[in-house]
Amino acid sequence: MNDHIRKILFTEQQISQRISELASTITADFNASGAAPAVVAVATGAFLFVADLVRKIHLPITVDFIRAESYGSGTVSNGQPLVSFGLKLDVRGKHVILVEDIVDTGNTLSCLIDYMKTNGASSVSVCALLDKPARRKVHFQVVGEGKFYRGFECPDEFVVGYGLDFAEQYRNLPYIGVLKPEIYK
Ligand code: IMP
């Protein structure tokens, strides 16, 4: 598996360090506002990120998962994400933090933010481990006093590992790396 990776972008240690910083910021922000957040992670890509993040957030929180499909097995978004697996918990009146592995075109987040608004969330923040601003097509907006928490800016390359997949593979790599183009071409 490792020989499918062209280069490592973020090591296990860098990821862990950055998640500690994000969790401290989130803890401080929500302590200051007195709101207990409802964490909603976007499956499947955010499963490792959310597990590591919530263990470092020192607040009373709830955790739920939502699923939005936009990729299939290719490397380019089809641009039409759909909520294919909805929430178990009620977000009405709650301060939601959407936890996402990577923001690429912004289509998925924009769809999920609308979904939270429709379901009555008081505010919607976004916590994304990676952000690929070069590929943004939809400028999503956080809701109410919500904030955008971002782990790392990611270059415009297809990355895998730490939850991110290509055709459902590589999610279990402990680091984030760039896949060799010959693997997906
Ligand atoms: P968006 O809707 O285009 O912003 O895409 C968001 C989703 O696309 C993410 O949650 C990922 O599942 C997937 N994605 C975007 N870029 C990559 C990448 O470089 N590697 C793996 N998955 C990606």
XYZ file of C-alpha atoms in Angstrom, residues 68-181:
114
model
C -23.460 12.529 1.551
C -22.467 10.851 -1.683
C -20.693 12.771 -4.398
C -17.696 10.766 -5.532
C -18.340 7.179 -6.612
C -15.003 5.573 -7.352
C -13.337 8.344 -9.382
C -11.188 11.279 -8.336
C -13.414 14.098 -9.635
C -16.630 15.093 -7.870
C -19.833 14.677 -9.854
C -21.014 17.881 -8.164
C -24.407 16.561 -7.035
C -24.035 15.422 -3.428
C -27.072 13.851 -1.821
C -27.740 13.185 1.841
C -28.027 9.426 1.644
C -27.979 8.670 5.362
C -29.531 11.243 7.657
C -29.170 12.160 11.310
C -30.246 10.092 14.277
C -30.188 13.061 16.685
C -32.377 16.152 16.403
C -30.336 19.283 15.592
C -33.245 21.723 16.089
C -31.981 24.646 18.209
C -28.485 23.085 18.408
C -25.063 24.506 17.595
C -23.801 22.064 15.005
C -20.156 21.470 14.133
C -19.930 19.658 10.801
C -16.714 17.626 10.752
C -15.423 16.929 7.255
C -12.234 15.279 5.988
C -11.621 17.659 3.069
C -13.333 20.583 1.382
C -12.802 20.365 -2.348
C -15.428 22.019 -4.599
C -17.518 22.898 -1.524
C -20.617 21.148 -2.932
C -20.885 18.598 -0.123
C -20.566 21.137 2.673
C -22.964 23.539 1.075
C -25.543 20.719 0.744
C -24.999 19.652 4.379
C -25.179 23.210 5.723
C -28.532 23.630 3.936
C -29.660 20.333 5.439
C -28.764 21.547 8.978
C -30.543 24.842 8.381
C -33.641 23.050 7.096
C -33.565 20.889 10.213
C -33.523 23.955 12.469
C -29.895 24.181 13.695
C -29.238 27.484 15.543
C -25.730 27.755 14.181
C -23.541 25.669 11.911
C -19.744 25.633 12.173
C -17.458 23.628 9.923
C -14.321 21.807 11.024
C -12.427 20.437 8.025
C -9.070 18.721 8.358
C -8.027 19.685 4.826
C -9.011 22.519 2.534
C -8.238 22.622 -1.202
C -9.135 26.269 -1.924
C -7.814 26.047 -5.505
C -10.737 23.783 -6.430
C -13.575 25.685 -4.757
C -16.707 26.106 -6.870
C -19.308 26.782 -4.178
C -18.553 29.328 -1.460
C -20.358 27.760 1.463
C -21.265 29.955 4.424
C -21.338 29.013 8.078
C -24.635 29.792 9.848
C -25.260 32.216 12.731
C -22.239 32.535 15.035
C -20.720 29.454 13.370
C -17.011 29.435 12.455
C -14.807 27.712 9.904
C -12.068 25.654 11.584
C -9.464 24.399 9.145
C -6.642 21.934 9.758
C -4.337 22.330 6.779
C -4.426 23.900 3.355
C -3.998 21.101 0.825
C -2.391 21.451 -2.608
C -4.487 20.617 -5.658
C -3.596 16.921 -5.714
C -5.565 13.768 -5.005
C -4.752 12.701 -1.454
C -5.493 9.555 0.528
C -5.019 8.249 4.050
C -6.267 9.120 7.536
C -9.856 8.415 6.434
C -9.551 9.627 2.842
C -9.990 7.009 0.154
C -9.568 6.179 -3.470
C -12.209 3.584 -4.441
C -12.658 2.813 -0.698
C -8.971 1.934 -0.258
C -6.189 3.634 1.763
C -8.480 4.985 4.537
C -6.401 3.175 7.180
C -3.082 4.841 6.361
C -2.052 6.802 9.467
C -0.724 9.722 7.380
C -2.046 11.754 4.419
C -0.231 11.289 1.136
C -0.509 11.937 -2.574
C -1.518 8.911 -4.595
C 0.672 8.015 -7.580
C -1.278 9.080 -10.688
